[in-house]
CSV table of C-alpha atoms and ligand atoms in Angstrom, one decimal:
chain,number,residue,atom,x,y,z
A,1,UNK,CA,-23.8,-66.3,-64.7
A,2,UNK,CA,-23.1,-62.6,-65.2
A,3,UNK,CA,-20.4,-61.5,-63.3
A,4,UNK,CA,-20.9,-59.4,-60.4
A,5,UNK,CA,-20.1,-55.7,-60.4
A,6,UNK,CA,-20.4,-53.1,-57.5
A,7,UNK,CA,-21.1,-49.4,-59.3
A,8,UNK,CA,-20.3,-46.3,-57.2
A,9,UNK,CA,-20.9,-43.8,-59.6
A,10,UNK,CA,-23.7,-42.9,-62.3
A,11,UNK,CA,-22.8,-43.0,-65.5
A,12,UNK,CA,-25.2,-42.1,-68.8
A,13,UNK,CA,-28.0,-44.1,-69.5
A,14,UNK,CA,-26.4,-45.8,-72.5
A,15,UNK,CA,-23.9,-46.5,-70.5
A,16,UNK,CA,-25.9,-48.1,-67.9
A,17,UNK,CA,-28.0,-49.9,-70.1
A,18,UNK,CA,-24.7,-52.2,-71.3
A,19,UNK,CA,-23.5,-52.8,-67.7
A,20,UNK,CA,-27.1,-54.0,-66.6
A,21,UNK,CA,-27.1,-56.3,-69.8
A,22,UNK,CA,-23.7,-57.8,-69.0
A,23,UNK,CA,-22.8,-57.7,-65.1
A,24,UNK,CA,-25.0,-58.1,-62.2
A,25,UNK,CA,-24.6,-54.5,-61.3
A,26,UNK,CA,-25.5,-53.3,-57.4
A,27,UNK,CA,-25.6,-49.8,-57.3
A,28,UNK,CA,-23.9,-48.5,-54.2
A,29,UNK,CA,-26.1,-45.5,-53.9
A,30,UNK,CA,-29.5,-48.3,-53.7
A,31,UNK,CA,-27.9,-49.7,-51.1
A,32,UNK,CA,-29.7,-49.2,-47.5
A,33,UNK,CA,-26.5,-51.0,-45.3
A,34,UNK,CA,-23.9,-50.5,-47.0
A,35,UNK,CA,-22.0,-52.5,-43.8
A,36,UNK,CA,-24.3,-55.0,-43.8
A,37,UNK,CA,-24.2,-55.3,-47.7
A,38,UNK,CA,-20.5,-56.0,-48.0
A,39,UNK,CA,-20.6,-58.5,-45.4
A,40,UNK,CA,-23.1,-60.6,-47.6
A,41,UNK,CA,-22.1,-59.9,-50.6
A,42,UNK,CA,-18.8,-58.4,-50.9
A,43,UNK,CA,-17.2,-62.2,-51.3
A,44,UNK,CA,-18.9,-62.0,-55.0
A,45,UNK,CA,-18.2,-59.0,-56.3
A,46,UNK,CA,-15.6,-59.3,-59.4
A,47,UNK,CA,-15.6,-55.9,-60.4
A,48,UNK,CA,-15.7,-52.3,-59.4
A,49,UNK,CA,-16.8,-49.3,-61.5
A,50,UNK,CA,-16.3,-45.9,-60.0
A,51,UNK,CA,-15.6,-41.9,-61.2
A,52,UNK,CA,-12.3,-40.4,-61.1
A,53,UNK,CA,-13.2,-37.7,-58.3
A,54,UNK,CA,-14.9,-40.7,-56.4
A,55,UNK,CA,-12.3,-44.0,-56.4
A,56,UNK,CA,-12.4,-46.6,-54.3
A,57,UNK,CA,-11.3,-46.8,-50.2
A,58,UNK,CA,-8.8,-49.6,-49.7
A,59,UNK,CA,-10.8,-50.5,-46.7
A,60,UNK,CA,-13.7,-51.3,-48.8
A,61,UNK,CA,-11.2,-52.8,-51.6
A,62,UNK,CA,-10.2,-54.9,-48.7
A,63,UNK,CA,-13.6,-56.2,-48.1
A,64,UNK,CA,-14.1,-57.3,-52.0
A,65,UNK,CA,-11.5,-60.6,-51.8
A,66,UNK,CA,-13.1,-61.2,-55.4
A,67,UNK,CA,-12.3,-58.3,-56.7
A,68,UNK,CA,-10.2,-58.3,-60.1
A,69,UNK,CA,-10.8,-54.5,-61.5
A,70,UNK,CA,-11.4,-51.4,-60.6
A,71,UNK,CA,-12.4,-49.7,-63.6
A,72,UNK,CA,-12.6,-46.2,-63.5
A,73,UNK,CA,-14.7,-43.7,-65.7
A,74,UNK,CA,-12.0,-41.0,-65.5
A,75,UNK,CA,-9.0,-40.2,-66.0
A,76,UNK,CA,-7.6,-39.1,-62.3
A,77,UNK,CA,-6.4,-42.3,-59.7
A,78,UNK,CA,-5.4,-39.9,-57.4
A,79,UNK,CA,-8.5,-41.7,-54.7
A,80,UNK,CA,-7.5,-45.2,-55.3
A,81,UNK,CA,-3.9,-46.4,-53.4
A,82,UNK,CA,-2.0,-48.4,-56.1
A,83,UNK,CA,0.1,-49.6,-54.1
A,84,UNK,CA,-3.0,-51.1,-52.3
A,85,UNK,CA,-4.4,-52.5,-55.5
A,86,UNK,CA,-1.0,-54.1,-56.6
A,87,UNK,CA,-0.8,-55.8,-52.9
A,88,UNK,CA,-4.7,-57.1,-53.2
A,89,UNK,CA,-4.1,-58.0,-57.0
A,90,UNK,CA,-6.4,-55.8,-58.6
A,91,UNK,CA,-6.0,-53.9,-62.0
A,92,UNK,CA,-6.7,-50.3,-62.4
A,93,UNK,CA,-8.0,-49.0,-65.3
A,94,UNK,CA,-9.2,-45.3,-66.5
A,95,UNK,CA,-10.5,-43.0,-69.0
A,96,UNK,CA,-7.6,-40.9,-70.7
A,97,UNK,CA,-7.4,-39.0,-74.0
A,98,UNK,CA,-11.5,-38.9,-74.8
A,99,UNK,CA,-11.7,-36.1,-72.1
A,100,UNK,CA,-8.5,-34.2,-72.8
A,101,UNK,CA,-10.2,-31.5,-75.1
A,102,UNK,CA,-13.2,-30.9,-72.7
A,103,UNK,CA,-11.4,-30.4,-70.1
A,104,UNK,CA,-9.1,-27.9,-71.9
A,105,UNK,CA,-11.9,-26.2,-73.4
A,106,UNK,CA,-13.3,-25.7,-69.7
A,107,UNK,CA,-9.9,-24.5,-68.7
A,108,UNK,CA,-10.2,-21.4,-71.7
A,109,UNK,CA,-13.7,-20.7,-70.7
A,110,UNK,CA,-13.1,-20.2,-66.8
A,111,UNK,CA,-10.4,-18.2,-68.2
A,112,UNK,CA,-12.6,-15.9,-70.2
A,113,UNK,CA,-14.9,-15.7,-67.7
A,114,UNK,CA,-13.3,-14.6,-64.8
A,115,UNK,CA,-10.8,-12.3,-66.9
A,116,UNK,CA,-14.0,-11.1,-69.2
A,117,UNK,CA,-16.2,-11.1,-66.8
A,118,UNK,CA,-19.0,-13.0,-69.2
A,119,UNK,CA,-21.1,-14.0,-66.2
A,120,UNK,CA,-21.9,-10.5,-64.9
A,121,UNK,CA,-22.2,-9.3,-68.3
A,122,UNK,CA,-24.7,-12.0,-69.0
A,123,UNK,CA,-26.1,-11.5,-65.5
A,124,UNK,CA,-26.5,-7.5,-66.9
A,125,UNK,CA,-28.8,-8.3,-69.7
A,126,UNK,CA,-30.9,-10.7,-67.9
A,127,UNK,CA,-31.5,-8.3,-65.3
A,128,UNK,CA,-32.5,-5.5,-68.0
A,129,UNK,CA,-30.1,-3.2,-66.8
A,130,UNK,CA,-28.4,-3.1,-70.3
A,131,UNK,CA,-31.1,-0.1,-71.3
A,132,UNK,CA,-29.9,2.3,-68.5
A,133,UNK,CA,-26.2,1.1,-67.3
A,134,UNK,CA,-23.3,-1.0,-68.7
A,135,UNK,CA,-21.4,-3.9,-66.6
A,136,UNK,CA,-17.8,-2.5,-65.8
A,137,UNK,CA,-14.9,-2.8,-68.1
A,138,UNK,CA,-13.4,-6.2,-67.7
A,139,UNK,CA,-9.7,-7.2,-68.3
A,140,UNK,CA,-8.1,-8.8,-71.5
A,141,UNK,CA,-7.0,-12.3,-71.8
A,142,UNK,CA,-5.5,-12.4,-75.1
A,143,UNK,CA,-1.7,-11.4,-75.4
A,144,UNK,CA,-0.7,-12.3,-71.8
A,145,UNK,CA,2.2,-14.7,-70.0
A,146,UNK,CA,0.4,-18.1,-69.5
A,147,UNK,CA,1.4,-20.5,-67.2
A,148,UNK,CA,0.7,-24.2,-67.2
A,149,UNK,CA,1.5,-26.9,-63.9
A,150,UNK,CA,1.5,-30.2,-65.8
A,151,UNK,CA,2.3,-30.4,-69.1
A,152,UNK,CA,0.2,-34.0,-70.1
A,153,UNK,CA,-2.3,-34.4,-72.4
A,154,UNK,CA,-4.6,-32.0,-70.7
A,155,UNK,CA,-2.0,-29.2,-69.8
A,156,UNK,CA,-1.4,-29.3,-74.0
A,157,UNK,CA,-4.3,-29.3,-74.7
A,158,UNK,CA,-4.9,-25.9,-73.3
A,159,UNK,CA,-1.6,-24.5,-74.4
A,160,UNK,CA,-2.9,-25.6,-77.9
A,161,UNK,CA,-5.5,-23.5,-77.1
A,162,UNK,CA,-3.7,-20.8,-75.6
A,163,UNK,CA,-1.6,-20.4,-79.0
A,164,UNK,CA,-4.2,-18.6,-80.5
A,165,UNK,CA,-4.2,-16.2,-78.1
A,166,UNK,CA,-1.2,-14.9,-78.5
A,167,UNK,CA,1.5,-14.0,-75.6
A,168,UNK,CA,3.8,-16.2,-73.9
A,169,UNK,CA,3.5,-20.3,-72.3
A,170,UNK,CA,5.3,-21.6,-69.8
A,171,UNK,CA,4.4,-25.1,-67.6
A,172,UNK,CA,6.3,-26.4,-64.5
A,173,UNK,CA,6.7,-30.3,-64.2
A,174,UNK,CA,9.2,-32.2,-62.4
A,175,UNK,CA,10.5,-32.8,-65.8
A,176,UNK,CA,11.3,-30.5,-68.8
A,177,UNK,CA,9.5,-32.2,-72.1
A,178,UNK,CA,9.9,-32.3,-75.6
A,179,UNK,CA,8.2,-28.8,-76.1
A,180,UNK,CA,9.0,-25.2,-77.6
A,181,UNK,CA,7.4,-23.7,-74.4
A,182,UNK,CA,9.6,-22.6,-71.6
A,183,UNK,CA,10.0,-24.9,-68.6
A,184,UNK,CA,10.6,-23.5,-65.2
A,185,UNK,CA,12.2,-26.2,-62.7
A,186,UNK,CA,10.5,-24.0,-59.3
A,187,UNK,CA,5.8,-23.7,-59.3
A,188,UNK,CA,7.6,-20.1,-57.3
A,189,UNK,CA,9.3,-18.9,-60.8
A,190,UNK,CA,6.5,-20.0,-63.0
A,191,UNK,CA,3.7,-18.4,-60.8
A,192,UNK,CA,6.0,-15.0,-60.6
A,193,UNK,CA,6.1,-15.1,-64.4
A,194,UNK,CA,2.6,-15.8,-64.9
A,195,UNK,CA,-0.4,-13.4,-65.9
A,196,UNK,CA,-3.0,-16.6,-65.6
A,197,UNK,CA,-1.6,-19.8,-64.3
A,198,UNK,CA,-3.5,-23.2,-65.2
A,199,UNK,CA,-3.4,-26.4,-62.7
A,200,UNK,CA,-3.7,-29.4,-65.0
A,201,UNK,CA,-1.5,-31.8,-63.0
A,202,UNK,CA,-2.3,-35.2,-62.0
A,203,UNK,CA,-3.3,-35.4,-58.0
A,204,UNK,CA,-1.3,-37.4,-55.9
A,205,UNK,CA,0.1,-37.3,-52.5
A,206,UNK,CA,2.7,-35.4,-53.4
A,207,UNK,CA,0.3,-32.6,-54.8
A,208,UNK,CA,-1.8,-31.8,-52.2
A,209,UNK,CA,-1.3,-27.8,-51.1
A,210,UNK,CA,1.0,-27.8,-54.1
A,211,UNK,CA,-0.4,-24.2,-55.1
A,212,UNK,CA,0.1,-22.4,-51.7
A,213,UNK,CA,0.0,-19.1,-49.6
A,214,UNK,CA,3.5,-18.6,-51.3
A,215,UNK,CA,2.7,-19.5,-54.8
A,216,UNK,CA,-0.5,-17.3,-55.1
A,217,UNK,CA,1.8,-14.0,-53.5
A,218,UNK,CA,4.2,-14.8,-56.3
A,219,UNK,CA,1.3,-15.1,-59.3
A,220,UNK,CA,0.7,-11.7,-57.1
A,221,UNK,CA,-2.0,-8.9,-57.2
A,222,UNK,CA,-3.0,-9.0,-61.2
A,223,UNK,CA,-2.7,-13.4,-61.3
A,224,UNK,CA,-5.3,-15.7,-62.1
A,225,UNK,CA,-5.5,-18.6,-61.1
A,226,UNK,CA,-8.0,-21.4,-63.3
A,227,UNK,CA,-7.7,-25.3,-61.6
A,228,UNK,CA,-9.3,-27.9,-63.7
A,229,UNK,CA,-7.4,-30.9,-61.9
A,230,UNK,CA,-7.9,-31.6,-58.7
A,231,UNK,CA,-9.2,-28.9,-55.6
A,232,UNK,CA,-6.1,-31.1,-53.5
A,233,UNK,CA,-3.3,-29.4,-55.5
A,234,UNK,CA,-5.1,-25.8,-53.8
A,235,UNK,CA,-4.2,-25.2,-50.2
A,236,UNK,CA,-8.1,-23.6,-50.1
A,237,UNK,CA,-8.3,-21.7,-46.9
A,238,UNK,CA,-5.0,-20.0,-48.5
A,239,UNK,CA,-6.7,-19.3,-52.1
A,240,UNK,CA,-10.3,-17.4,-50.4
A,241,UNK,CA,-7.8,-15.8,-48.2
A,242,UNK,CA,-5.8,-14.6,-51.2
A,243,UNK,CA,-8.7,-13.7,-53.2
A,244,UNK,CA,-10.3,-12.0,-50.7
A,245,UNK,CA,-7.4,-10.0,-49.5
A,246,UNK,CA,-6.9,-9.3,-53.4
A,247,UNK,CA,-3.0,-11.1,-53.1
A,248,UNK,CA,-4.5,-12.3,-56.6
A,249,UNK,CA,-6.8,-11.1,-59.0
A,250,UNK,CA,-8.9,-13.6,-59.4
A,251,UNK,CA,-10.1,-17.5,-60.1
A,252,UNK,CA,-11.2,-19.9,-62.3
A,253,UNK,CA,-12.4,-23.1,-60.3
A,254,UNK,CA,-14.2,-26.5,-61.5
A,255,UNK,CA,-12.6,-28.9,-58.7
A,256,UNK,CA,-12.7,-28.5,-55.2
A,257,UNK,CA,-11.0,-30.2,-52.1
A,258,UNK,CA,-14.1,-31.4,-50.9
A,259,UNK,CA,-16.7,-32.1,-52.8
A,260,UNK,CA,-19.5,-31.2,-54.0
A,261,UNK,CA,-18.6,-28.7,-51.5
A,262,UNK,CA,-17.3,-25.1,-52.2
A,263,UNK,CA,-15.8,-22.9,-50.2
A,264,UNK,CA,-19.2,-20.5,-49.4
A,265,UNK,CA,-17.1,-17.3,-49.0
A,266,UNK,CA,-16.4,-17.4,-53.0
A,267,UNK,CA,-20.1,-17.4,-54.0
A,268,UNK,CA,-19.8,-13.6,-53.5
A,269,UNK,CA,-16.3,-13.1,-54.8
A,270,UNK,CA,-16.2,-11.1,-58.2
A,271,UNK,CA,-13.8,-12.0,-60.5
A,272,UNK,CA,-14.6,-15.9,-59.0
A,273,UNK,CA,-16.0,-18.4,-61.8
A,274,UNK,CA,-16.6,-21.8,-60.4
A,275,UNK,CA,-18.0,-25.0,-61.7
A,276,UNK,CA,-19.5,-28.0,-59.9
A,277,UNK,CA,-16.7,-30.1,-61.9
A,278,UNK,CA,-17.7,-30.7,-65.4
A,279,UNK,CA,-14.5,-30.4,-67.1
A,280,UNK,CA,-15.7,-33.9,-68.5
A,281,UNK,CA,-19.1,-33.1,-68.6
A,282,UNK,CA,-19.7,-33.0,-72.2
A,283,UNK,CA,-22.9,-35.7,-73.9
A,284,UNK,CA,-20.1,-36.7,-76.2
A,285,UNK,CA,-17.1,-37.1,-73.8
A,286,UNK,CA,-19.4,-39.4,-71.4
A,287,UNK,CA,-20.4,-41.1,-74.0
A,288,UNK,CA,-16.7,-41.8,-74.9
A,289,UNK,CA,-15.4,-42.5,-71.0
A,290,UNK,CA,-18.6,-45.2,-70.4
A,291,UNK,CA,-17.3,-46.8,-73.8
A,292,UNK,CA,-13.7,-46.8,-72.7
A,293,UNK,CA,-14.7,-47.8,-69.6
A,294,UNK,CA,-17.1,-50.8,-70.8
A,295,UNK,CA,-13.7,-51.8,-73.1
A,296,UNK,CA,-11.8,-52.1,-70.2
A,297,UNK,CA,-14.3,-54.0,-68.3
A,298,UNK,CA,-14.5,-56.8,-70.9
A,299,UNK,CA,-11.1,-57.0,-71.7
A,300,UNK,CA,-10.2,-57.9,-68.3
A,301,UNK,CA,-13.3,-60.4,-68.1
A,302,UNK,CA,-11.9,-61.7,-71.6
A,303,UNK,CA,-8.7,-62.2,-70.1
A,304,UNK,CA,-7.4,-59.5,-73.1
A,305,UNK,CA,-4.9,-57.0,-72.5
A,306,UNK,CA,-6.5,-53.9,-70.6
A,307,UNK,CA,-7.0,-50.7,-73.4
A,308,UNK,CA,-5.9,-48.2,-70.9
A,309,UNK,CA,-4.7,-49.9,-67.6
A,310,UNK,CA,-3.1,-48.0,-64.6
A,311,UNK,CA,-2.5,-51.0,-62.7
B,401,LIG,C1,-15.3,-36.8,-63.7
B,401,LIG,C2,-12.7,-36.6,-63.4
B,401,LIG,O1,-15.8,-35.9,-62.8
B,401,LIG,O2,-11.8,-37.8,-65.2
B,401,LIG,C3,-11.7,-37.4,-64.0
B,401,LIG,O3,-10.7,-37.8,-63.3
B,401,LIG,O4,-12.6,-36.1,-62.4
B,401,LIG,C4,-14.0,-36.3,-64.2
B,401,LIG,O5,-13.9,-36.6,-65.6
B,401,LIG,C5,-15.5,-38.1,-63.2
B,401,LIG,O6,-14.5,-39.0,-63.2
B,401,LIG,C6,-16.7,-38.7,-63.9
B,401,LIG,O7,-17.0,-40.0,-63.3
């Protein structure tokens, strides 16, 4: 008998096609009572597989006494409680590395966009206004004082990036690390020495309104901001205040606090790039999370060691 595996997220067809072959896989979207459902089946189900931006509420954790692992096809935890999982005896698993440079690469590109302007130039020639006007002048991105939060794999992966443009890095963490960039102990410091500050920190309770109404006075009237983590770490109300009140210059957004809801007052912000979170979103890098994912799955079910457990 194939074990039996509740799925909260989608995942790409390839993907799906070796889950349906191996687990009895209920997808949580199909299901018309969801109450009704766990109360039937819940005692069954040995395995959860869920996204990183969606993890798992201990309350329904809590209703799957069967449950062994919650794999998750992403690298972020920060919506599943641990702590939780420990006490009920579940493992955790995720996705890292295999996303690291997509998400980087996203972090560059909402970089260039908002401080180059690319989609209102694009937005220019599309239009056909190129033959009788030209876009205004944008702002340059190269040569400038960088500033990472979280210096993991992703944070290095876009000041590996950032090398080539020249200019200065600098990252906040609670820890300095091995690195040849400078470390500043206070987010205050690094956002007052930063031309374009990056959030690539892992989300946690801890985070949440990290980057506030303080922090985004200090990156100050010509800062960008670009978040590629988690919309948490952004006290929100505090960011389209600051933005539209021009305390900063401008932002670079793929995560939000709530979504797939954006804040409507930046869909007619200039110098405002946004993304409906696709750091990840890459054929190849899906590809690579479902078969990371799929590893973990069938080491636990093997009773092998986890490739890339959290728990
Ligand atoms: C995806 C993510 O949106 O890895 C993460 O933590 O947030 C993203 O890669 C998601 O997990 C895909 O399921």
């Amino acid at each position: 008998m194939p074990e039996k595996l509740l799925q909260l997220c989608g995942v790409l067809p390839a993907t799906q096609a070796v889950l349906d072959a191996r687990y009895d896989v209920s997808r949580w979207t199909g299901i018309a009572d969801p109450d009704a459902w766990l109360s039937e089946h819940g005692a069954t189900v040995r395995a959860v597989v869920t996204g990183g931006h969606l993890g798992i509420e201990t309350a329904m954790a809590e209703r799957l006494p069967s449950l062994g692992i919650v794999a998750i096809n992403g690298v972020g935890y920060d919506r599943v409680d641990l702590d939780a999982m420990r006490r009920l005896g579940v493992r955790v698993t995720n996705t890292p590395d295999v996303l690291t440079d997509d998400v980087a690469d996203l972090a560059i590109a909402l970089m260039l966009n908002v401080m180059r302007q690319l989609p209102a130039a694009e937005r220019h020639v599309r239009d056909g206004l190129w033959p009788t006007s030209q876009p205004s002048l944008a702002r340059r991105a190269s040569g400038l004082r960088y500033g990472i939060v979280g210096l993991g794999r992703i944070g290095q992966g876009i000041a590996a990036r950032l090398a080539g443009f020249g200019g200065s890095i600098a990252y906040t963490g609670p820890n300095p690390k091995q690195s040849a960039h400078r470390y500043h102990a206070k987010l205050h410091d690094l956002a007052a020495a930063s031309d374009v500050l990056f959030i690539a920190t892992a989300a946690s309770g801890a985070t949440r309104g990290l980057v506030d109404a303080s922090v985004l006075e200090a990156l100050g009237p010509q800062g960008v901001l670009i978040n590629v983590a988690r919309g948490s770490i952004i006290d929100e109300p505090a960011l389209v205040e600051a933005l539209a009140t021009h305390k900063i210059w401008g932002a670079g957004l793929d995560v939000f606090d709530d979504e797939p809801n954006a804040p409507e007052a930046l869909f007619t912000m200039a110098n405002v790039s946004l993304a409906p979170h696709v750091g990840s979103a890459t054929a190849e890098t899906r590809d690579a999370m479902g078969k990371l994912m799929l590893e973990n799955l069938d080491a636990f079910f093997a009773n092998a060691d986890l490739p890339t457990a959290v728990v």
